[in-house]
Amino acid sequence: MKNYMKGLMVGGAMLLTACGGGTEQKEEKTVVDIFQFKVEIAEQFDELSQIYMETHPNIEINIETVGGGDDYGASLRAKMASGNEPVIFNVGGPQDVYDWQDKLVDLSDVELAGQAFDGALSGATLDGKAYGLPFTQEGYGFIYNKELLKKAGLDAKTITSYESLEAAVKMLDSKKDELGLEAVFATAGKETWVTGLHYSNVGLSQEFGSVFEAYNAKAVEFTYSDGMKQLFDLQIDYGRKPINATDYSTQVERLFSMGKVAMTQQGNWAFGSIKGIDEELAQNIGFLPMPIVGAKENVLPVGIPMYWTVNKDSSDAQIKAAKEFLNWVYTSETGKDYVINKFNFIPPYEGFEGDNLQPKDPLAKDIMAFSKAGNTIPWVFMGYPTGWGMETLGVEFQKYIDGQITWDEVLETAKSSWTQSRKEK
Amino acid sequence: MMDMNYNKKTFCLFAGPVIVAFLMVVVIPLLIGVYYSFTEWNGRMDQVPNFIGFSNYIAIMKDEGFRNAFLFTAKFTVVSVIAINTIGFSLALLVTKKLKISNFMRTIFFMPNLIGGLILGFIWQFIFMGVFQTIGEITGWTFFQGWLADANTGFWGLVIIMVWQMSGYLMIIYIAALQNIPKSLLEAADIDGANGWTKTRHIIFPMVAPAFTISMFLTLANSFKLFDQNLSLTNGGPGGATEMLALNIYKTAYTFTNYGAAQAKAVVFFLLVASITMVQVYVNKKKEVEM
């Protein structure tokens, strides 16, 4: 008991000194609070900011991470409403930029903005001003198990169209027992972001052409409806049942990483999860295209998940420090090394030409290959009406998977909901 | 006169802080909330909400999602109120028997109540989707497969975790009520030759009626307001089939950033819960007997 009390007192004293010390130092420092969404890099990003603070003693950087897509938006609103506004935060695309417009600093004059690839800034540009700097590029498609395809006698290089994909899927299905497969696909029907955002994007991206077209569109037509239905049905018919109960971790960890399915629709961010389960398998995977009949077939959707932005209501010193820090992350030697080798990013910027600055995981390499060949389509789902992709289309897809409604009914609801939302805007 | 002043001072001293706190955290936010329900607002604090009268309330009438959520919640509430009270009362009867392990069992039955709703939902999600699935695969029993994959199993999944969590808590209330029954009444009944059922029917039930009132109220209100478990277990899926009222309101606000409409739904929700529970308490109260 005595020891316990002693411990408590020492602990309390330490706490007091820690707090006291903090406030004394803060007076001369410029504090930059960062509120960011990428959970995968939280730890590494913190490390990098420590390094920055060592060389820039008058800057203090505090990073807070809240991840998981739509949660971030709500948390950011709460954070802003609390009066404790961050200096650096993230926006996802035109809708966000529009919503937060009067809080955003024009970042066009930052050196980094000039190094961004063509079009990389467009999702965060309004009236010719770049309000956001892209995080990274990400891509998704059908991640496949190279070993299994080889065993089945399939050459992945020949799968470049819907026809060849369907043939391959049927072939794998016929050899299920031999290959030890439960099904050909793991289809995550439970995750409405996988279906309602990512899947739908494959068709809608080719319909709209860019995230801005989607954002400005008064209506959605589903021009490639037939091709979209075909590819969706393929994933359902040859997907491991029950599809509506399959979530991300079942899909990637329990099924794909354990070799129980041959392919699954996911993005390069899944590399970490797969590597965590089976390191050998992780080196032996790649992307197959997501072919929509009637549209460009041999394509991967590649896009910018989020942008860095700076809060206009911060002090001038904070804004200056924030710009310098973001610039440093993507242009200094240390920063570049972290961006590539620790964050596993595919930077949408020039200046990453060196051999040691090339992405190392096979999924990222495949994305680069598709990009070089010009076989990518943009992400347009950040231009969908708020909540439409996940909560309207994704939910309707679940009903379709369950057999409650037809494909046409899915589209009907989706179309009218889109038009309705745009009318309110 | 002196007395009155003295009373006023004491009143202010003791009740004042509570009243201020109550006004600040309950009454004023409620009124502001009612105001927001007449506006169109996207949740930004620095923007002034746009007053649009009763439009939000008219929109609710036409909102199919809200109607489905209401029907689902009502169905869920009926089933879980009956199940939780039956099981809670049975457990109480069981652990008030003079068994050696009674105390141990009380602890065990009460424990689920200590786990927070979100965590509980994720634990049971793992059980339904992982453990059940594996059992199904090994034994080939299709009963265990595909839990939470359709509206039906989603519904029972929610009922199961609700019952699992709350019946232990009600057990405690019923135990207290059971132990309050005067021994003399039961002994007198024994002497008169009453059997177990007669005693339960004519002595135990009427004597624990006040506990029924409070337990029904608790389960009714809690089932109607269920949110955490709904969010973490099914998130309203698949196809919005298991979306309950609170989750529907949450999504209207945070996913569709339609704060005014969400607030209007919340006002309707508040009136619903308040009137249903008031009727229930009134009906139950009439059945209580005075000693």
XYZ file of C-alpha atoms in Angstrom:
716
model
C 0.000 0.000 0.000
C 2.786 2.413 0.916
C 4.619 1.671 -2.285
C 1.473 2.198 -4.196
C 0.958 5.621 -2.671
C 4.555 6.509 -3.361
C 4.180 5.482 -6.978
C 1.097 7.586 -7.302
C 2.853 10.624 -5.868
C 5.898 10.251 -8.070
C 3.648 9.781 -11.064
C 1.692 12.882 -10.180
C 4.826 14.906 -9.715
C 6.141 13.767 -13.079
C 2.886 14.712 -14.703
C 3.064 18.159 -13.180
C 6.625 18.790 -14.310
C 5.836 17.474 -17.767
C 2.939 19.860 -18.115
C 4.888 22.748 -16.654
C 7.823 22.154 -18.978
C 5.511 22.042 -21.966
C 3.965 25.423 -21.432
C 7.266 27.157 -20.836
C 8.712 26.010 -24.138
C 5.576 26.657 -26.153
C 5.798 30.404 -25.855
C 8.439 30.893 -28.504
C 7.436 27.987 -30.728
C 5.101 27.952 -33.665
C 2.681 25.117 -33.065
C 1.343 23.284 -36.084
C -1.527 20.924 -35.297
C -2.181 18.332 -37.952
C -5.454 16.427 -38.200
C -5.016 13.666 -40.746
C -6.865 10.549 -41.837
C -4.286 7.973 -42.927
C -4.047 5.470 -40.095
C -1.536 3.293 -41.918
C 1.164 5.948 -41.704
C 0.309 7.401 -38.281
C 3.412 6.050 -36.550
C 5.860 6.691 -39.377
C 4.511 10.181 -39.932
C 5.050 10.916 -36.286
C 8.661 9.742 -36.583
C 9.191 11.985 -39.567
C 7.787 14.995 -37.730
C 10.182 14.287 -34.840
C 13.093 14.454 -37.258
C 11.747 17.728 -38.635
C 11.407 19.212 -35.170
C 15.023 18.330 -34.354
C 16.264 20.402 -37.281
C 13.652 23.128 -36.815
C 13.674 23.827 -33.085
C 11.181 26.681 -33.283
C 8.440 24.487 -34.771
C 6.274 22.112 -32.820
C 4.191 19.626 -34.750
C 1.327 17.686 -33.206
C -0.279 14.966 -35.251
C -3.703 13.581 -34.598
C -4.989 10.738 -36.728
C -8.590 9.732 -37.232
C -9.028 7.148 -39.931
C -11.633 5.313 -41.886
C -13.176 7.311 -44.706
C -16.455 8.844 -43.639
C -15.526 8.999 -39.967
C -12.862 11.539 -40.806
C -15.368 13.973 -42.295
C -17.584 13.871 -39.220
C -14.613 14.110 -36.846
C -13.252 17.078 -38.735
C -16.578 18.890 -38.401
C -16.601 18.148 -34.679
C -12.990 19.291 -34.369
C -13.698 22.560 -36.167
C -16.851 23.130 -34.141
C -14.925 22.623 -30.888
C -12.917 25.761 -31.623
C -9.654 23.814 -31.440
C -8.979 24.067 -35.153
C -6.043 22.222 -36.709
C -3.595 24.095 -38.945
C -3.256 21.251 -41.432
C -6.161 18.979 -42.309
C -7.386 16.871 -45.225
C -10.061 17.155 -47.876
C -11.171 14.436 -50.243
C -12.227 16.150 -53.427
C -14.461 18.795 -54.995
C -17.368 18.354 -52.563
C -15.059 18.810 -49.568
C -13.227 21.727 -51.151
C -16.568 23.382 -51.824
C -17.761 22.745 -48.258
C -14.580 24.046 -46.638
C -13.688 26.653 -49.234
C -13.706 29.638 -46.861
C -11.281 27.840 -44.535
C -8.669 26.958 -47.133
C -5.394 28.655 -48.022
C -4.398 28.802 -51.687
C -1.380 26.530 -51.948
C -0.496 27.263 -55.578
C 2.682 29.117 -54.539
C 4.168 26.141 -52.667
C 7.125 24.678 -54.575
C 5.578 21.216 -54.289
C 2.441 22.249 -56.153
C 4.581 22.946 -59.196
C 5.971 19.430 -59.083
C 2.616 17.671 -59.063
C 1.812 15.466 -62.056
C -0.643 16.706 -64.648
C -4.133 16.571 -63.293
C -3.079 15.505 -59.795
C -4.148 18.847 -58.364
C -7.415 19.102 -60.254
C -9.570 17.430 -57.581
C -8.707 20.201 -55.117
C -8.640 23.122 -57.515
C -11.388 25.712 -57.555
C -11.351 28.846 -59.732
C -7.770 28.115 -60.718
C -6.515 27.991 -57.139
C -5.004 24.796 -55.778
C -6.400 24.404 -52.279
C -4.923 20.973 -51.650
C -1.733 19.017 -52.221
C -2.218 15.319 -53.028
C -1.152 12.717 -50.461
C -0.325 9.831 -52.734
C -1.760 7.854 -55.599
C -3.673 4.705 -55.015
C -5.108 2.172 -57.360
C -7.328 -0.841 -57.154
C -8.389 -3.735 -59.308
C -8.589 -7.484 -58.970
C -5.658 -8.519 -56.801
C -4.740 -12.033 -57.885
C -2.613 -14.856 -56.584
C 0.088 -15.480 -59.192
C 0.914 -18.943 -57.942
C -2.682 -20.167 -58.239
C -3.130 -18.808 -61.730
C 0.096 -20.423 -62.835
C -1.012 -23.753 -61.368
C -4.255 -23.500 -63.288
C -2.245 -22.921 -66.461
C -3.311 -19.311 -66.917
C -1.152 -16.472 -68.136
C -2.187 -13.287 -66.376
C -0.729 -11.171 -69.184
C -3.417 -12.412 -71.546
C -6.226 -11.256 -69.274
C -6.916 -7.824 -70.702
C -10.615 -7.931 -71.485
C -13.887 -9.054 -69.981
C -13.980 -12.056 -72.294
C -10.577 -13.337 -71.205
C -11.328 -12.600 -67.545
C -14.568 -14.544 -67.669
C -12.835 -17.480 -69.353
C -10.112 -17.449 -66.690
C -12.672 -17.307 -63.874
C -14.584 -20.264 -65.318
C -11.386 -22.221 -65.733
C -10.376 -21.533 -62.105
C -13.864 -22.474 -60.966
C -13.633 -25.844 -62.693
C -10.343 -26.551 -60.914
C -11.495 -25.366 -57.496
C -10.909 -28.665 -55.679
C -7.530 -29.222 -57.243
C -6.372 -25.724 -56.253
C -7.911 -25.880 -52.791
C -10.191 -22.915 -53.451
C -13.482 -22.131 -51.766
C -14.439 -19.850 -54.630
C -12.748 -17.797 -57.326
C -13.556 -14.372 -55.843
C -13.849 -12.964 -52.366
C -16.493 -10.276 -52.821
C -16.921 -7.831 -49.954
C -20.656 -7.124 -50.152
C -20.714 -5.886 -46.563
C -18.362 -3.012 -47.366
C -20.415 -0.453 -49.232
C -17.258 1.505 -50.047
C -15.948 -1.481 -52.006
C -19.152 -1.823 -54.039
C -20.878 1.558 -53.902
C -17.738 3.657 -54.339
C -14.949 1.626 -55.891
C -16.886 -0.815 -58.009
C -19.335 1.742 -59.353
C -16.423 4.043 -60.174
C -15.168 1.682 -62.867
C -18.226 2.373 -64.995
C -19.036 5.894 -63.851
C -15.459 7.100 -64.268
C -15.697 6.277 -67.964
C -19.128 7.894 -68.132
C -18.046 11.175 -66.531
C -14.368 11.311 -67.482
C -13.247 13.293 -64.437
C -14.162 13.945 -60.843
C -15.284 17.459 -61.782
C -17.664 16.252 -64.440
C -19.178 13.942 -61.849
C -19.377 16.711 -59.297
C -21.157 19.020 -61.729
C -23.428 16.381 -63.263
C -27.120 16.966 -62.619
C -27.898 13.350 -63.410
C -26.225 9.972 -63.709
C -27.047 7.831 -66.754
C -25.185 4.556 -66.151
C -24.081 4.545 -69.789
C -22.152 1.304 -69.300
C -24.861 -0.371 -67.264
C -24.732 -3.684 -69.172
C -20.986 -4.071 -68.799
C -21.166 -3.080 -65.125
C -23.869 -5.675 -64.466
C -21.826 -8.375 -66.206
C -18.723 -7.752 -64.139
C -20.714 -7.396 -60.923
C -22.590 -10.637 -61.549
C -19.306 -12.403 -62.278
C -18.048 -11.420 -58.819
C -21.288 -12.570 -57.208
C -21.732 -15.824 -59.111
C -18.168 -16.923 -58.519
C -17.805 -15.183 -55.166
C -17.557 -16.977 -51.857
C -20.980 -16.970 -50.148
C -22.441 -15.332 -48.118
C -21.375 -12.205 -49.963
C -23.298 -9.709 -47.836
C -21.521 -10.969 -44.717
C -18.046 -10.668 -46.248
C -16.222 -7.649 -44.875
C -12.753 -6.281 -45.611
C -10.911 -8.487 -43.153
C -12.746 -11.645 -44.257
C -12.089 -10.752 -47.851
C -8.414 -9.875 -47.589
C -7.162 -11.702 -44.531
C -9.290 -14.804 -44.081
C -9.881 -15.625 -47.729
C -7.326 -14.096 -50.061
C -4.259 -14.213 -47.827
C -5.019 -17.790 -46.821
C -5.176 -18.881 -50.461
C -8.870 -19.760 -50.309
C -9.767 -17.543 -53.235
C -7.780 -16.656 -56.331
C -8.705 -12.988 -56.645
C -10.441 -10.145 -54.893
C -11.314 -6.541 -55.684
C -9.059 -4.370 -53.528
C -6.393 -1.684 -53.704
C -2.662 -1.434 -53.090
C -3.345 -0.457 -49.453
C -4.205 -4.125 -48.849
C -0.542 -5.017 -49.312
C 0.211 -4.458 -45.617
C -2.594 -6.776 -44.484
C -1.563 -9.512 -46.912
C 2.089 -9.206 -45.913
C 1.078 -9.435 -42.276
C -0.467 -12.845 -42.903
C 1.798 -14.372 -45.539
C 5.006 -12.596 -46.546
C 5.735 -14.968 -49.361
C 2.309 -14.610 -50.907
C 2.574 -10.833 -50.632
C 5.534 -10.854 -53.048
C 3.590 -13.025 -55.443
C 0.507 -10.968 -56.213
C -0.523 -8.476 -58.850
C -3.404 -6.547 -60.355
C -5.770 -7.686 -63.065
C -7.775 -4.980 -64.837
C -11.460 -4.340 -64.182
C -12.935 -4.706 -67.665
C -16.297 -3.181 -68.507
C -17.632 -4.321 -71.858
C -18.404 -1.369 -74.089
C -15.928 0.902 -72.338
C -12.133 0.836 -72.213
C -11.489 -2.623 -70.791
C -7.844 -3.036 -69.832
C -7.813 -0.420 -67.065
C -7.098 0.187 -63.394
C -8.763 3.070 -61.543
C -5.982 5.216 -60.061
C -6.629 8.312 -58.016
C -5.791 10.644 -55.182
C -7.441 9.512 -51.927
C -7.012 12.775 -50.012
C -5.365 16.191 -50.153
C -3.406 18.181 -47.570
C -4.886 21.586 -46.862
C -3.935 24.513 -44.637
C -6.418 26.359 -42.436
C -6.895 30.017 -43.367
C -7.806 31.013 -39.809
C -4.365 30.069 -38.442
C -1.777 32.753 -37.721
C 0.571 33.852 -40.517
C 3.490 32.131 -38.813
C 1.513 28.897 -38.610
C 0.477 29.043 -42.252
C 4.071 29.667 -43.295
C 5.340 26.815 -41.123
C 2.635 24.469 -42.397
C 3.501 25.162 -46.035
C 7.206 24.668 -45.346
C 6.604 21.412 -43.534
C 4.397 19.896 -46.250
C 6.931 20.963 -48.853
C 9.754 19.415 -46.841
C 7.960 16.063 -46.505
C 7.868 15.513 -50.266
C 11.042 17.332 -51.382
C 13.803 16.754 -48.802
C 15.954 13.615 -48.983
C 14.739 12.349 -45.602
C 11.152 13.123 -46.460
C 11.296 11.380 -49.819
C 12.850 8.317 -48.247
C 9.999 8.166 -45.725
C 7.314 8.776 -48.325
C 8.517 5.878 -50.451
C 10.008 3.409 -48.042
C 8.079 3.947 -44.824
C 4.679 5.208 -45.987
C 4.731 2.987 -49.095
C 3.227 5.844 -51.083
C 3.188 6.234 -54.850
C 3.854 9.983 -54.937
C 2.050 11.981 -57.630
C 5.052 14.335 -57.805
C 8.187 14.728 -59.846
C 11.493 14.373 -58.064
C 11.238 10.689 -57.161
C 13.355 9.416 -60.050
C 16.194 7.725 -58.152
C 16.408 3.914 -57.986
C 16.039 3.902 -54.230
C 12.897 6.001 -54.587
C 10.860 3.482 -56.527
C 7.919 1.662 -54.949
C 8.923 -1.810 -53.870
C 5.732 -3.741 -53.381
C 4.318 -5.651 -56.358
C 0.931 -3.926 -56.242
C 2.461 -0.459 -56.445
C 4.723 -1.652 -59.267
C 1.705 -2.885 -61.214
C -0.006 0.463 -60.756
C 3.080 2.202 -62.125
C 3.086 -0.171 -65.100
C -0.581 0.485 -65.877
C 0.052 4.236 -65.516
C 3.028 4.179 -67.878
C 0.965 2.318 -70.464
C -1.771 4.922 -70.102
C -4.217 2.295 -68.910
C -5.705 4.090 -65.947
C -9.042 5.742 -65.325
C -9.585 8.404 -62.633
C -11.425 8.121 -59.343
C -14.653 10.062 -59.600
C -16.478 8.919 -56.468
C -15.349 11.980 -54.521
C -17.618 13.854 -56.910
C -20.709 11.780 -56.101
C -23.408 13.549 -54.074
C -22.749 13.307 -50.332
C -23.593 9.825 -49.029
C -24.862 8.653 -52.417
C -22.153 6.090 -53.166
C -22.049 4.204 -49.897
C -25.477 4.760 -48.426
C -27.644 4.738 -51.527
C -25.915 2.762 -54.262
C -23.972 0.445 -51.929
C -27.096 -0.356 -49.921
C -29.091 -1.003 -53.116
C -26.311 -3.310 -54.299
C -26.711 -5.326 -51.090
C -30.402 -5.764 -51.820
C -29.497 -6.854 -55.349
C -26.976 -9.386 -54.044
C -29.655 -10.691 -51.700
C -32.007 -11.111 -54.666
C -34.594 -8.694 -53.303
C -34.491 -6.325 -56.256
C -33.379 -6.348 -59.891
C -30.456 -4.502 -61.435
C -32.846 -2.055 -63.085
C -34.414 -1.255 -59.727
C -30.944 -0.555 -58.316
C -30.262 1.925 -61.100
C -33.679 3.521 -60.835
C -33.257 4.331 -57.134
C -29.670 5.442 -57.679
C -30.576 7.750 -60.550
C -33.487 9.442 -58.809
C -31.504 9.881 -55.599
C -28.646 11.503 -57.532
C -30.972 13.940 -59.288
C -32.704 14.726 -56.009
C -29.429 15.514 -54.206
C -28.235 17.737 -57.026
C -31.474 19.671 -56.974
C -30.942 20.436 -53.296
C -27.353 21.565 -53.825
C -42.281 35.188 6.853
C -38.867 34.415 8.209
C -39.540 30.794 7.528
C -40.386 31.394 3.875
C -37.159 33.292 3.290
C -35.177 30.616 4.951
C -36.798 27.994 2.761
C -36.125 29.984 -0.374
C -32.465 30.304 0.542
C -32.109 26.601 1.221
C -33.952 25.827 -1.940
C -31.662 28.018 -4.015
C -28.603 26.666 -2.310
C -29.419 23.021 -2.835
C -31.569 22.883 -5.936
C -30.074 25.915 -7.696
C -26.917 24.286 -9.071
C -28.892 21.267 -10.231
C -31.464 23.403 -11.961
C -28.776 25.441 -13.692
C -27.028 22.269 -14.828
C -30.300 20.739 -15.973
C -31.167 23.853 -17.960
C -27.720 23.991 -19.533
C -27.358 20.387 -20.585
C -30.956 19.269 -21.124
C -33.548 21.973 -21.573
C -31.625 24.535 -23.618
C -30.032 22.000 -26.012
C -33.467 20.448 -26.457
C -34.972 23.797 -27.414
C -32.078 24.602 -29.730
C -32.542 21.160 -31.240
C -36.203 21.843 -31.894
C -35.211 25.102 -33.561
C -32.684 23.337 -35.816
C -35.381 20.896 -36.898
C -37.058 23.753 -38.748
C -33.898 24.614 -40.674
C -31.750 23.387 -43.473
C -28.205 23.062 -42.187
C -25.080 21.147 -43.147
C -23.483 21.144 -39.692
C -20.936 23.924 -40.121
C -20.899 26.036 -36.967
C -19.867 29.161 -38.842
C -22.855 29.069 -41.168
C -26.276 30.323 -40.195
C -28.950 27.658 -40.646
C -31.598 28.415 -43.227
C -35.134 28.536 -41.770
C -37.493 26.371 -43.827
C -40.534 25.829 -41.592
C -42.109 22.401 -41.525
C -40.417 21.077 -44.676
C -38.267 18.621 -42.722
C -41.294 17.169 -40.959
C -43.149 16.800 -44.251
C -40.101 15.074 -45.721
C -40.068 12.590 -42.817
C -43.604 11.490 -43.684
C -42.369 10.515 -47.129
C -39.057 9.031 -45.972
C -39.240 5.306 -46.610
C -35.946 4.635 -44.832
C -37.256 6.264 -41.665
C -40.519 4.319 -41.841
C -38.671 1.023 -42.308
C -36.358 1.885 -39.447
C -39.387 2.613 -37.272
C -41.073 -0.690 -38.108
C -37.865 -2.615 -37.564
C -37.245 -0.864 -34.238
C -40.814 -1.542 -33.092
C -40.541 -5.222 -33.995
C -37.181 -5.458 -32.301
C -38.466 -3.728 -29.185
C -41.469 -6.048 -28.775
C -39.341 -9.173 -29.108
C -36.504 -8.009 -26.918
C -38.691 -6.565 -24.138
C -40.474 -9.901 -23.803
C -37.278 -11.931 -24.073
C -35.186 -9.829 -21.708
C -37.869 -9.665 -19.011
C -38.669 -13.361 -19.207
C -35.041 -14.369 -19.050
C -34.122 -11.767 -16.444
C -36.982 -12.844 -14.191
C -36.182 -16.544 -14.646
C -32.555 -15.920 -13.783
C -33.629 -14.038 -10.666
C -35.847 -16.940 -9.595
C -32.963 -19.311 -10.253
C -30.319 -17.467 -8.255
C -32.600 -16.766 -5.271
C -32.988 -20.506 -4.756
C -30.624 -21.573 -2.023
C -27.997 -23.134 -4.238
C -24.281 -23.194 -3.459
C -23.291 -21.495 -6.677
C -25.970 -18.782 -6.572
C -23.533 -15.958 -5.909
C -21.180 -17.147 -8.583
C -24.034 -17.325 -11.068
C -25.203 -13.808 -10.207
C -21.775 -12.495 -11.095
C -21.627 -14.437 -14.347
C -25.077 -13.371 -15.491
C -24.414 -9.748 -14.656
C -21.041 -9.520 -16.348
C -22.124 -8.906 -19.984
C -23.704 -5.687 -18.764
C -20.266 -4.311 -17.953
C -19.108 -4.447 -21.566
C -19.705 -1.348 -23.641
C -22.150 -1.541 -26.542
C -19.649 -0.927 -29.327
C -17.219 -3.560 -28.117
C -20.089 -5.954 -27.565
C -21.220 -5.495 -31.141
C -17.757 -6.210 -32.498
C -17.324 -9.264 -30.270
C -20.617 -10.725 -31.442
C -19.870 -9.820 -35.016
C -16.792 -11.990 -34.703
C -18.860 -14.769 -33.111
C -21.583 -14.670 -35.757
C -19.336 -14.248 -38.748
C -16.211 -16.081 -37.642
C -17.076 -18.704 -35.046
C -20.559 -19.581 -36.382
C -19.207 -19.738 -39.926
C -16.426 -22.095 -38.894
C -18.806 -24.316 -36.930
C -21.049 -24.407 -39.976
C -18.167 -25.353 -42.233
C -16.966 -28.143 -39.961
C -20.346 -29.667 -39.209
C -22.070 -28.821 -42.470
C -25.055 -27.348 -40.607
C -26.329 -24.526 -42.738
C -28.061 -22.997 -39.712
C -24.740 -21.543 -38.592
C -23.742 -20.108 -41.948
C -24.316 -16.632 -43.257
C -25.329 -14.959 -40.012
C -25.869 -11.216 -40.418
C -25.947 -11.753 -44.200
C -29.696 -11.156 -44.432
C -32.408 -9.190 -42.656
C -33.673 -12.171 -40.688
C -30.437 -13.305 -39.050
C -29.471 -9.666 -38.637
C -32.637 -9.125 -36.610
C -32.074 -12.150 -34.389
C -28.421 -11.284 -34.043
C -29.407 -7.914 -32.583
C -31.984 -9.519 -30.294
C -29.432 -12.026 -29.051
C -26.813 -9.465 -28.071
C -29.417 -7.212 -26.486
C -30.817 -10.072 -24.409
C -27.347 -11.277 -23.536
C -26.364 -7.836 -22.324
C -29.467 -6.687 -20.490
C -31.024 -9.712 -18.846
C -28.330 -9.830 -16.166
C -29.068 -6.245 -15.241
C -32.787 -6.912 -14.930
C -31.992 -9.988 -12.888
C -30.502 -7.696 -10.230
C -33.689 -5.602 -10.122
C -35.866 -8.701 -9.857
C -33.667 -10.205 -7.157
C -34.162 -7.078 -5.055
C -37.927 -7.302 -5.592
C -38.075 -10.993 -4.798
C -36.141 -10.540 -1.586
C -38.558 -7.846 -0.503
C -41.504 -10.252 -0.410
C -42.328 -10.834 3.261
C -41.545 -14.421 4.275
C -44.730 -14.486 6.333
C -46.905 -14.237 3.223
C -45.264 -17.235 1.623
C -45.393 -19.222 4.863
C -49.073 -18.434 5.254
C -49.635 -19.645 1.714
C -47.757 -22.853 2.510
C -49.961 -23.468 5.521
C -53.024 -22.900 3.356
C -51.675 -25.592 1.046
C -50.867 -23.436 -1.992
C -48.650 -25.073 -4.589
C -45.654 -23.443 -6.331
C -47.597 -22.058 -9.279
C -50.368 -20.615 -7.145
C -47.782 -18.887 -4.993
C -46.015 -17.445 -8.050
C -49.276 -16.357 -9.634
C -50.977 -14.809 -6.600
C -48.147 -13.669 -4.359
C -44.863 -13.317 -6.220
C -46.150 -11.664 -9.400
C -48.275 -9.008 -7.653
C -45.495 -8.325 -5.162
C -42.858 -7.755 -7.847
C -45.189 -5.664 -10.022
C -43.308 -2.406 -9.248
C -40.119 -4.104 -10.444
C -41.928 -5.075 -13.636
C -42.888 -1.463 -14.185
C -39.335 -0.229 -13.908
C -37.864 -3.156 -15.866
C -40.342 -2.806 -18.692
C -39.589 0.893 -18.809
C -35.836 0.321 -18.926
C -35.964 -2.356 -21.610
C -38.528 -0.496 -23.681
C -36.584 2.738 -23.658
C -33.215 1.045 -24.168
C -34.416 -1.136 -27.028
C -36.029 1.788 -28.738
C -32.912 3.895 -28.408
C -30.460 1.134 -29.288
C -27.530 2.565 -31.203
C -24.018 1.281 -30.388
C -24.790 -2.380 -30.898
C -26.661 -1.635 -34.095
C -23.765 0.405 -35.449
C -21.047 -2.081 -34.636
C -22.882 -5.342 -35.300
C -24.600 -4.713 -38.635
C -24.258 -0.981 -39.352
C -27.814 -1.186 -40.647
C -26.868 -3.665 -43.358
C -27.336 -5.597 -45.459
C -29.339 -3.356 -47.722
C -30.449 -1.114 -44.856
C -32.576 -3.969 -43.539
C -31.453 -3.746 -39.914
C -31.258 0.016 -39.584
C -32.862 1.191 -36.353
C -34.191 4.683 -35.644
C -31.161 6.049 -33.821
C -28.795 4.828 -36.535
C -31.048 6.278 -39.228
C -30.894 9.661 -37.513
C -27.130 9.424 -37.097
C -26.656 8.645 -40.784
C -28.934 11.453 -41.860
C -26.776 13.856 -39.897
C -23.267 12.545 -40.372
C -23.294 10.653 -43.645
C -25.680 12.796 -45.647
C -24.717 15.968 -43.692
C -28.381 16.853 -43.469
C -28.434 18.121 -39.887
C -31.798 19.863 -40.021
C -33.640 16.785 -41.251
C -31.813 14.613 -38.721
C -32.840 16.976 -35.946
C -36.478 16.798 -37.071
C -36.272 13.006 -36.984
C -34.762 13.242 -33.509
C -37.681 15.367 -32.296
C -40.172 12.828 -33.674
C -38.084 10.092 -32.091
C -38.130 11.850 -28.726
C -41.924 12.251 -28.824
C -42.352 8.606 -29.795
C -40.164 7.226 -27.031
C -41.646 9.573 -24.448
C -45.266 8.755 -25.276
C -44.768 5.006 -25.578
C -42.934 4.752 -22.275
C -45.452 7.008 -20.528
C -48.337 4.809 -21.636
C -46.416 1.733 -20.533
C -45.664 3.122 -17.081
C -49.302 4.221 -16.665
C -50.640 0.786 -17.592
C -48.123 -1.037 -15.408
C -48.727 1.254 -12.432
C -52.397 0.350 -12.420
C -51.502 -3.284 -11.964
C -49.356 -2.724 -8.891
C -50.827 -3.615 -5.504
C -50.466 -1.561 -2.357
C -49.195 -3.427 0.672
